[in-house]
Coordinates of C-alpha atoms in Angstrom, one line a residue:
M1 CA -44.0 -20.4 -2.1
N2 CA -40.3 -19.5 -2.1
Q3 CA -39.9 -15.9 -1.1
S4 CA -36.1 -16.1 -0.4
K5 CA -35.3 -16.0 -4.1
T6 CA -34.2 -12.6 -5.1
T7 CA -32.2 -13.3 -8.3
E8 CA -33.3 -12.0 -11.5
A9 CA -36.0 -14.1 -13.0
L10 CA -34.7 -15.8 -16.3
D11 CA -38.1 -16.0 -17.9
T12 CA -39.2 -12.5 -17.5
K13 CA -39.4 -10.2 -20.4
L14 CA -40.1 -6.6 -21.2
N15 CA -43.9 -5.7 -21.2
H16 CA -43.8 -3.2 -24.2
A17 CA -47.3 -2.0 -23.7
V18 CA -46.5 -0.9 -20.0
F19 CA -42.9 0.2 -20.5
W20 CA -42.9 2.4 -23.6
P21 CA -45.8 4.9 -23.2
P22 CA -44.6 6.4 -19.9
F23 CA -41.0 6.2 -20.9
I24 CA -41.6 8.0 -24.2
L25 CA -43.7 10.7 -22.5
L26 CA -40.8 11.3 -20.0
M27 CA -38.2 11.6 -22.7
A28 CA -40.5 13.9 -24.7
A29 CA -40.6 16.2 -21.5
V30 CA -36.9 16.1 -21.3
F31 CA -36.6 17.0 -25.0
L32 CA -39.1 19.8 -24.7
N33 CA -37.2 21.3 -21.7
F34 CA -33.9 21.5 -23.6
S35 CA -35.4 22.7 -26.9
S36 CA -37.3 25.6 -25.0
P37 CA -35.8 26.2 -21.5
D38 CA -36.5 29.0 -19.3
R39 CA -34.4 32.0 -19.8
V40 CA -33.8 35.6 -18.6
G41 CA -35.2 38.2 -20.9
D42 CA -33.6 41.4 -21.9
D43 CA -35.7 43.3 -19.2
G44 CA -34.3 41.0 -16.6
K45 CA -37.5 38.9 -16.1
V46 CA -37.6 35.2 -16.4
V47 CA -39.2 34.0 -19.7
L48 CA -40.8 30.5 -19.1
G49 CA -39.9 27.9 -21.7
S50 CA -42.4 25.3 -23.2
F51 CA -41.7 22.7 -20.6
T52 CA -42.4 25.0 -17.6
T53 CA -45.4 26.5 -19.4
V54 CA -47.0 23.2 -19.9
V55 CA -46.3 21.9 -16.5
S56 CA -47.6 25.2 -14.9
G57 CA -50.7 25.2 -16.9
A58 CA -51.6 21.5 -16.2
N59 CA -50.8 22.1 -12.5
D60 CA -53.0 25.1 -12.2
W61 CA -55.8 23.3 -14.0
I62 CA -55.6 20.2 -11.7
L63 CA -55.6 22.3 -8.5
N64 CA -58.5 24.4 -9.6
H65 CA -60.7 21.6 -10.6
F66 CA -59.6 18.6 -8.6
G67 CA -58.1 19.8 -5.3
W68 CA -61.1 18.3 -3.7
L69 CA -60.3 14.8 -5.1
F70 CA -56.9 14.8 -3.4
S71 CA -58.4 15.7 -0.1
T72 CA -61.2 13.2 -0.4
C73 CA -58.8 10.3 -1.3
A74 CA -56.5 11.2 1.7
F75 CA -59.4 11.4 4.2
L76 CA -61.1 8.2 3.1
S77 CA -57.8 6.3 3.3
V78 CA -57.5 7.3 7.0
C79 CA -61.0 6.2 7.7
V80 CA -60.6 2.8 6.1
C81 CA -57.2 2.2 7.9
L82 CA -58.9 3.0 11.2
L83 CA -61.7 0.7 10.4
I84 CA -59.2 -2.1 9.5
C85 CA -57.5 -1.6 13.0
M86 CA -60.8 -2.2 14.6
T87 CA -61.6 -5.4 12.7
R88 CA -59.6 -7.3 15.4
F89 CA -62.9 -7.1 17.4
W90 CA -65.1 -8.4 14.6
K91 CA -66.3 -12.0 14.4
S92 CA -65.3 -12.1 10.8
G93 CA -61.6 -11.9 12.0
F94 CA -60.1 -9.9 9.0
G95 CA -57.3 -8.7 11.2
N96 CA -56.2 -12.3 11.7
V97 CA -56.1 -13.0 8.0
R98 CA -52.5 -14.1 7.0
I99 CA -51.2 -12.6 3.7
G100 CA -50.2 -15.6 1.5
G101 CA -52.4 -18.1 3.4
K102 CA -52.2 -19.9 6.7
D103 CA -49.0 -21.7 6.0
A104 CA -47.1 -18.5 4.8
K105 CA -43.9 -17.8 6.7
P106 CA -42.6 -14.2 7.2
I107 CA -39.6 -13.3 5.2
M108 CA -38.0 -10.9 7.7
S109 CA -38.3 -9.7 11.3
L110 CA -40.6 -7.1 12.5
W111 CA -37.8 -4.7 13.2
N112 CA -36.4 -5.2 9.6
W113 CA -39.9 -4.8 8.2
F114 CA -40.4 -1.6 10.1
A115 CA -37.0 -0.2 9.1
I116 CA -37.7 -0.8 5.4
T117 CA -41.1 0.8 5.7
I118 CA -39.6 3.9 7.4
C119 CA -36.6 4.2 4.9
T120 CA -38.5 3.6 1.6
T121 CA -41.4 5.9 2.3
I122 CA -41.3 9.3 3.8
A123 CA -37.9 9.4 5.8
V124 CA -36.4 11.5 3.0
G125 CA -39.3 14.0 3.4
I126 CA -39.1 14.4 7.2
L127 CA -35.4 14.9 7.0
F128 CA -35.8 17.8 4.5
W129 CA -39.0 19.5 5.6
S130 CA -39.0 19.0 9.5
T131 CA -37.2 22.3 10.2
S132 CA -38.1 24.6 7.3
E133 CA -41.9 23.9 6.8
P134 CA -42.9 24.8 10.4
I135 CA -41.3 28.1 10.1
R136 CA -43.5 29.0 7.2
H137 CA -46.6 27.9 9.0
L138 CA -45.5 29.8 12.1
L139 CA -44.8 33.1 10.4
A140 CA -47.4 33.0 7.6
P141 CA -50.3 30.9 8.8
P142 CA -53.4 30.8 6.6
Q143 CA -56.3 33.2 7.3
F144 CA -58.7 30.3 8.2
A145 CA -56.4 29.3 11.0
G146 CA -57.3 32.6 12.9
V147 CA -54.0 33.0 14.7
E148 CA -51.5 35.8 14.9
P149 CA -48.2 35.0 13.1
G150 CA -45.4 34.2 15.4
S151 CA -47.7 33.6 18.4
R152 CA -48.0 30.6 20.6
Q153 CA -51.2 29.8 18.8
A154 CA -49.4 29.9 15.6
A155 CA -46.8 27.5 16.9
V156 CA -49.5 25.0 17.9
F157 CA -51.1 25.3 14.4
S158 CA -47.7 24.9 12.8
L159 CA -46.8 21.8 14.6
S160 CA -50.2 20.2 14.3
T161 CA -50.0 20.9 10.6
M162 CA -46.7 19.0 10.6
Y163 CA -48.6 16.1 12.1
L164 CA -51.4 16.3 9.5
H165 CA -48.9 16.4 6.6
W166 CA -46.5 13.7 7.8
A167 CA -48.1 11.2 10.1
F168 CA -51.3 9.1 9.7
T169 CA -52.6 10.4 6.4
P170 CA -49.6 9.6 4.1
Y171 CA -49.1 6.3 5.7
A172 CA -52.8 5.5 5.3
L173 CA -52.4 6.1 1.6
Y174 CA -49.5 3.7 1.5
A175 CA -51.3 1.1 3.6
V176 CA -54.5 1.1 1.6
A177 CA -52.6 0.5 -1.7
S178 CA -50.2 -2.0 -0.2
L179 CA -52.7 -4.1 1.7
T180 CA -55.0 -4.2 -1.3
F181 CA -52.3 -5.3 -3.6
A182 CA -50.9 -7.9 -1.2
F183 CA -54.2 -9.6 -0.8
A184 CA -54.9 -9.7 -4.4
Y185 CA -51.5 -10.9 -5.4
Y186 CA -51.0 -13.5 -2.6
N187 CA -54.4 -14.5 -1.3
M188 CA -56.3 -14.1 -4.6
E189 CA -53.4 -15.3 -6.7
K190 CA -53.7 -12.4 -9.2
P191 CA -50.9 -11.3 -11.5
F192 CA -48.2 -8.9 -10.5
S193 CA -50.1 -5.8 -11.7
L194 CA -51.8 -2.9 -10.1
G195 CA -54.8 -3.9 -12.0
S196 CA -55.0 -6.8 -9.7
A197 CA -55.7 -4.6 -6.8
V198 CA -59.0 -3.6 -8.2
T199 CA -60.2 -7.1 -9.2
P200 CA -62.5 -7.3 -6.0
I201 CA -64.8 -4.8 -7.7
F202 CA -64.0 -5.3 -11.4
G203 CA -63.1 -8.9 -11.6
N204 CA -60.6 -10.3 -14.1
W205 CA -61.3 -7.7 -16.5
S206 CA -58.8 -5.4 -14.7
T207 CA -56.0 -8.0 -15.0
G208 CA -56.2 -8.1 -18.8
K209 CA -55.4 -5.2 -21.2
A210 CA -56.8 -2.7 -18.8
A211 CA -53.9 -3.7 -16.4
W212 CA -51.4 -2.5 -18.8
A213 CA -53.0 0.9 -19.0
I214 CA -53.3 1.2 -15.2
D215 CA -49.5 0.1 -14.7
A216 CA -48.4 2.5 -17.4
V217 CA -50.2 5.5 -15.8
C218 CA -48.9 4.5 -12.4
L219 CA -45.3 4.2 -13.7
Y220 CA -45.6 7.7 -15.1
A221 CA -47.1 9.1 -11.9
L222 CA -44.3 7.4 -9.9
V223 CA -41.5 8.8 -11.8
L224 CA -42.9 12.3 -11.5
G225 CA -43.4 11.9 -7.7
M226 CA -39.9 10.3 -7.3
A227 CA -38.4 13.1 -9.3
A228 CA -40.1 15.6 -7.0
A229 CA -38.7 13.9 -3.8
L230 CA -35.3 13.2 -5.3
G231 CA -35.1 17.0 -6.4
T232 CA -35.7 18.1 -2.8
G233 CA -33.1 15.6 -1.6
I234 CA -30.6 16.6 -4.1
M235 CA -30.9 20.2 -3.0
M236 CA -30.7 19.1 0.7
L237 CA -27.5 17.3 0.1
A238 CA -26.0 20.1 -2.0
G239 CA -26.9 22.5 0.9
G240 CA -24.8 20.2 3.3
L241 CA -21.8 20.1 1.0
N242 CA -22.1 23.9 0.7
D243 CA -22.4 24.4 4.5
L244 CA -19.5 22.0 5.4
M245 CA -17.1 22.5 2.5
G246 CA -18.2 25.6 0.6
I247 CA -19.0 23.6 -2.6
P248 CA -21.4 25.7 -4.6
S249 CA -25.0 24.4 -4.8
N250 CA -25.5 24.7 -8.6
P251 CA -26.7 22.5 -11.5
L252 CA -23.3 20.8 -11.8
T253 CA -23.2 19.7 -8.1
W254 CA -26.9 18.6 -8.3
G255 CA -26.0 16.4 -11.4
I256 CA -23.3 14.7 -9.6
I257 CA -25.4 14.0 -6.5
S258 CA -28.2 12.8 -8.7
A259 CA -25.8 10.4 -10.6
S260 CA -24.2 9.2 -7.2
I261 CA -27.5 8.2 -5.9
V262 CA -28.4 6.3 -9.0
V263 CA -25.0 4.4 -9.2
T264 CA -25.3 3.5 -5.4
F265 CA -28.8 2.0 -5.8
V266 CA -27.7 0.0 -8.7
I267 CA -24.9 -1.5 -6.6
S268 CA -27.2 -2.1 -3.8
S269 CA -29.7 -3.9 -6.1
A270 CA -26.9 -6.0 -7.5
T271 CA -26.5 -7.7 -4.0
G272 CA -30.2 -8.8 -4.1
L273 CA -33.1 -6.7 -3.3
M274 CA -33.9 -8.1 0.1
K275 CA -30.3 -8.3 1.3
G276 CA -29.3 -4.8 0.1
I277 CA -32.3 -2.9 1.3
R278 CA -32.4 -4.8 4.6
I279 CA -28.9 -4.0 5.5
L280 CA -29.1 -0.3 4.4
S281 CA -32.5 0.2 6.2
D282 CA -31.3 -1.4 9.4
I283 CA -28.3 0.9 9.5
N284 CA -30.2 4.1 8.5
S285 CA -33.1 3.3 11.0
K286 CA -30.5 3.3 13.8
F287 CA -29.1 6.6 12.4
L288 CA -32.6 8.1 12.6
M289 CA -33.2 6.8 16.1
A290 CA -29.9 8.4 17.2
L291 CA -30.8 11.7 15.5
I292 CA -34.3 12.0 16.9
L293 CA -32.7 11.9 20.5
L294 CA -30.6 15.1 19.8
P295 CA -33.1 17.8 20.1
L296 CA -34.6 16.0 23.1
I297 CA -31.3 15.9 24.9
F298 CA -29.7 19.2 23.7
G299 CA -32.9 21.1 22.7
P300 CA -35.7 22.9 24.8
T301 CA -37.1 19.7 26.3
I302 CA -39.9 21.2 28.4
F303 CA -41.0 23.4 25.5
L304 CA -41.0 20.4 23.2
I305 CA -43.3 18.3 25.5
S306 CA -45.6 21.2 26.2
L307 CA -46.1 22.3 22.6
G308 CA -46.3 18.7 21.4
S309 CA -49.1 17.9 23.8
E310 CA -51.0 21.2 22.7
S311 CA -50.5 20.5 19.0
L312 CA -51.4 16.9 19.2
L313 CA -54.7 17.7 20.8
D314 CA -55.2 20.4 18.2
Y315 CA -54.5 17.9 15.5
G316 CA -57.0 15.5 16.7
L317 CA -59.8 18.1 17.2
Q318 CA -59.2 19.7 13.8
F319 CA -58.4 16.6 11.7
F320 CA -61.7 16.3 10.0
Q321 CA -61.9 20.0 9.2
R322 CA -58.5 20.5 7.9
N323 CA -58.4 17.3 5.9
L324 CA -61.5 18.2 4.0
F325 CA -61.0 22.1 4.1
L326 CA -64.2 22.9 5.9
I327 CA -63.2 26.3 6.3
Q328 CA -64.9 29.7 6.9
T329 CA -64.4 32.2 4.3
D330 CA -66.3 35.6 4.6
G331 CA -68.9 33.9 6.8
K332 CA -69.4 30.9 4.4
T333 CA -68.2 27.4 4.8
S334 CA -66.2 26.3 1.8
I335 CA -66.4 22.5 1.5
L336 CA -63.6 20.5 -0.2
I337 CA -62.2 23.6 -1.9
P338 CA -58.6 24.2 -0.8
D339 CA -57.6 27.8 -0.4
G340 CA -54.3 29.1 -1.8
W341 CA -52.4 27.9 1.3
G342 CA -54.1 24.5 1.0
K343 CA -53.0 24.1 -2.6
E344 CA -49.5 25.1 -1.8
W345 CA -49.0 22.8 1.2
T346 CA -51.6 20.1 2.0
V347 CA -52.9 19.3 -1.5
F348 CA -49.2 19.3 -2.6
Y349 CA -48.4 16.5 0.0
W350 CA -51.5 14.5 -0.8
A351 CA -50.4 14.6 -4.4
V352 CA -46.9 13.3 -3.6
W353 CA -48.2 10.4 -1.5
M354 CA -50.6 9.4 -4.1
A355 CA -48.0 9.5 -6.9
W356 CA -45.8 7.2 -4.8
A357 CA -48.5 4.9 -3.4
P358 CA -49.5 2.6 -6.1
I359 CA -46.1 1.4 -7.3
T360 CA -44.6 1.5 -3.8
A361 CA -47.5 -0.7 -2.9
C362 CA -46.1 -3.4 -5.1
F363 CA -42.9 -3.5 -2.9
L364 CA -44.5 -3.0 0.5
G365 CA -47.2 -5.5 -0.4
R366 CA -44.6 -8.0 -1.6
I367 CA -42.5 -8.0 1.6
S368 CA -45.7 -8.4 3.8
Y369 CA -45.9 -12.0 2.9
G370 CA -46.5 -14.3 5.9
R371 CA -47.8 -11.5 8.1
T372 CA -51.4 -11.0 9.3
V373 CA -53.4 -7.9 8.6
N374 CA -53.0 -6.8 12.2
E375 CA -49.3 -7.0 11.9
F376 CA -49.4 -5.2 8.6
M377 CA -51.4 -2.4 10.0
L378 CA -49.0 -2.0 12.9
I379 CA -45.9 -1.8 10.7
N380 CA -47.3 0.1 7.8
F381 CA -49.8 2.6 9.5
L382 CA -49.5 2.9 13.3
A383 CA -45.8 2.6 14.1
P384 CA -44.4 4.7 11.3
S385 CA -47.0 7.4 11.9
L386 CA -46.2 7.5 15.7
F387 CA -42.4 7.8 14.6
A388 CA -43.3 10.6 12.4
I389 CA -45.1 12.4 15.1
G390 CA -42.1 12.0 17.5
W391 CA -39.7 13.3 14.8
M392 CA -41.8 16.3 14.0
T393 CA -42.4 17.1 17.8
F394 CA -38.7 17.2 18.5
F395 CA -37.3 18.6 15.2
S396 CA -40.1 21.0 14.1
G397 CA -40.6 22.0 17.7
T398 CA -37.0 22.9 18.2
A399 CA -37.0 25.0 14.9
I400 CA -40.2 26.8 16.1
Y401 CA -38.5 27.4 19.5
Y402 CA -35.3 28.9 18.0
Q403 CA -37.4 31.1 15.6
M404 CA -39.7 32.4 18.4
E405 CA -36.9 33.1 20.9
N406 CA -34.7 34.7 18.2
I407 CA -31.9 32.2 18.7
V408 CA -31.6 31.5 15.0
D409 CA -33.5 33.5 12.4
L410 CA -34.5 30.6 10.3
K411 CA -36.9 32.6 8.1
T412 CA -33.9 34.7 6.8
V413 CA -31.8 31.4 6.4
I414 CA -34.6 30.0 4.2
D415 CA -35.1 33.0 2.2
S416 CA -31.4 33.6 1.5
K417 CA -30.2 29.9 1.2
G418 CA -33.3 27.8 0.5
Y419 CA -35.4 25.3 2.5
E420 CA -32.5 22.8 2.6
A421 CA -30.4 25.2 4.7
A422 CA -32.7 25.2 7.7
S423 CA -31.7 21.8 9.1
Y424 CA -28.1 22.7 9.1
E425 CA -28.6 25.9 11.0
V426 CA -30.5 23.9 13.7
F427 CA -27.9 21.3 14.0
R428 CA -25.3 24.0 14.4
Q429 CA -26.7 24.8 17.8
F430 CA -26.0 21.3 19.0
P431 CA -22.6 20.0 20.4
L432 CA -20.4 18.3 17.7
A433 CA -22.4 19.9 15.0
I434 CA -20.1 18.9 12.1
V435 CA -20.4 15.2 13.2
I436 CA -24.1 15.5 13.5
I437 CA -24.4 17.1 10.1
L438 CA -22.3 14.3 8.5
F439 CA -24.6 11.7 10.2
Y440 CA -27.6 13.6 8.8
M441 CA -26.3 13.7 5.3
T442 CA -25.5 10.1 5.3
S443 CA -28.9 9.2 6.5
A444 CA -30.5 11.2 3.8
F445 CA -28.3 9.6 1.2
I446 CA -29.2 6.1 2.4
C447 CA -32.9 7.1 2.4
F448 CA -32.7 7.9 -1.3
V449 CA -30.8 4.8 -2.1
T450 CA -33.2 2.5 -0.3
S451 CA -36.3 4.3 -1.7
S452 CA -34.9 4.2 -5.2
D453 CA -33.9 0.5 -4.9
S454 CA -37.3 -0.6 -3.7
N455 CA -39.3 1.5 -6.2
M456 CA -37.0 0.8 -9.2
S457 CA -37.4 -2.9 -8.4
A458 CA -41.1 -2.6 -8.3
M459 CA -41.1 -0.4 -11.6
A460 CA -38.9 -3.1 -13.2
S461 CA -41.3 -5.8 -12.2
I462 CA -44.3 -3.9 -13.3
S463 CA -42.7 -3.2 -16.7
S464 CA -42.0 -7.0 -17.1
S465 CA -44.2 -10.0 -17.8
G466 CA -43.7 -13.4 -16.3
I467 CA -43.4 -12.0 -12.6
T468 CA -44.4 -14.6 -10.0
P469 CA -43.9 -15.0 -6.2
E470 CA -41.1 -17.5 -7.0
N471 CA -39.6 -15.2 -9.7
P472 CA -40.3 -11.7 -8.3
E473 CA -37.5 -9.6 -10.0
G474 CA -37.5 -7.8 -13.4
K475 CA -34.4 -7.3 -15.3
K476 CA -31.6 -5.2 -13.8
W477 CA -31.2 -3.1 -16.9
L478 CA -34.9 -1.9 -16.3
K479 CA -34.0 -0.7 -12.9
I480 CA -31.0 1.2 -14.3
V481 CA -33.3 2.7 -17.1
W482 CA -35.9 3.9 -14.7
G483 CA -33.4 5.2 -12.2
T484 CA -31.7 7.2 -14.8
A485 CA -35.0 8.6 -16.0
V486 CA -36.0 9.6 -12.5
G487 CA -32.6 11.3 -11.8
L488 CA -32.7 13.2 -15.1
V489 CA -36.1 14.6 -14.6
A490 CA -35.3 15.6 -11.0
W491 CA -32.1 17.4 -12.1
I492 CA -34.1 19.1 -15.1
M493 CA -36.8 20.4 -12.7
I494 CA -34.5 21.9 -10.1
S495 CA -31.8 23.2 -12.5
F496 CA -33.9 24.6 -15.5
A497 CA -37.6 24.4 -14.8
G498 CA -38.8 26.1 -11.6
G499 CA -36.6 24.8 -8.8
E500 CA -38.6 24.2 -5.6
E501 CA -41.9 25.4 -7.2
G502 CA -41.3 23.2 -10.2
I503 CA -41.0 20.3 -7.8
K504 CA -44.4 21.0 -6.3
K505 CA -46.0 21.3 -9.6
L506 CA -44.4 18.0 -10.9
S507 CA -45.7 16.3 -7.7
N508 CA -49.3 17.5 -8.5
L509 CA -49.1 16.1 -12.0
G510 CA -47.9 12.7 -10.7
G511 CA -50.7 12.4 -8.0
F512 CA -53.6 13.3 -10.3
P513 CA -54.0 10.2 -12.2
A514 CA -53.0 8.0 -9.2
S515 CA -55.7 9.4 -7.1
F516 CA -58.4 7.8 -9.3
L517 CA -56.6 4.5 -8.7
I518 CA -56.5 5.1 -5.0
L519 CA -60.2 5.6 -4.9
L520 CA -60.8 2.3 -6.6
M521 CA -58.3 0.6 -4.2
I522 CA -60.2 2.0 -1.3
A523 CA -63.5 0.5 -2.6
S524 CA -61.7 -2.8 -3.2
L525 CA -60.3 -2.9 0.2
V526 CA -63.6 -2.3 1.8
K527 CA -65.0 -5.2 -0.1
I528 CA -62.0 -7.4 1.0
M529 CA -62.7 -6.6 4.5
F530 CA -66.3 -7.9 4.3
C531 CA -66.0 -10.6 1.7
H532 CA -62.3 -11.9 2.2
R533 CA -63.3 -15.5 2.6
Q534 CA -65.2 -15.5 -0.6
L535 CA -62.5 -13.7 -2.6
A536 CA -59.5 -15.6 -1.5
T537 CA -58.5 -18.6 -3.5
I538 CA -56.2 -20.0 -0.8
D539 CA -56.9 -21.3 2.8
Q540 CA -56.7 -18.3 5.1
S541 CA -57.8 -20.0 8.3

């Protein structure tokens, strides 16, 4: 099985049943926004347009009726991943199963694999939120936390919440989807379709016309999820340009940044998927490793170690309760029903990861060829989660320290300039701040390019028929079309339809349909764990 071939497959063609439904829905949303945009009324109040009204209404309905579903999917994903990590001690030996069969050879080193995993998943998010989100939790903790705003206890809650939102749970969602897809595609020799990931429980029925529906829904979900992530990144880069050069952060600037990302990932993809992403991810991971040392060297080191230890303990002790929202309200325990804070933060994140996970799984599963399940869990679950915990300990902890000690009033910065401005204010406290900010912005830009490149490749492949391990690539024009669509939706949301709040609502819409598939993937992966010898069509021994 030749995994080195990354050129565009000559015998692939557009799968109309998968491509057109989500694409038409997205274009209809774009048209609806421009035909009826938000506007300021005569009384000075914002009058919502049709697009924002529809998105807001759908978002409220999803959160009110299905907030519990996001929490359940996220929690079960972690449980399954932990169970898989323990299979190395089982006689069945699932951890030693090699993706692609016993003769499959890895297509890259462990370092390159880890670098790609980091840069194509949540690296953009930790760059944006690591210094602004903890300030919100520090100064406005939820009632169920039972802590005084701004106190040491609030600081512990804030940092442990960052661990909850950014470490094991998101990577568990990615790992479940990716490992299920990889086993079905390589070891069961099923088609390149997300329907293949549920064949362990539905059989070949899910690889027929049902697969078209599954792929179309997941394409739509990922475009919404990517648009939300891209929107935050555009604002982050615009904030940096404003901070360094005084360039105004407005729709024109946001549009230019969005277009630049799309053009760059198209150039990257033209060099070949594995070559372009491997080089960019290698460079960017080294940037990230250098950045993570800055607060440890120049920041409040003792405070970070102390707060990190307390918060990690709190994270472990409260993990079950906070994941499932087993909270006390007026003396009663509310089960699986997120409160207002939970819907705004935790459920928002679960929705983001679920929107990304299925299609991203096609890429992460594809590059895991030749690796054992144990190696897969190390690179896709354990190592990146520990990296995220380290990043949050140093950057979120530093932001918390600056706020508590009145070194920098990050709350005022966020309120006046937006979430994206917090990181730049933190960096300004370090030596050579301008150089650090330039590195930070470069890293963020590369993260967007690599995540866009990998996901657009997966989207192009899902939108095509005739994809095989020997011919893994869809048409390049499909990557360009999907990349343009994502950039356009992201620009619309931050410019004309709700800004940061619009981004959150868009994420919930993307994660909702994907959550049902994640549940089915969890069930499929559990069956694979116990029945992998019977399910595989190639020799795994």
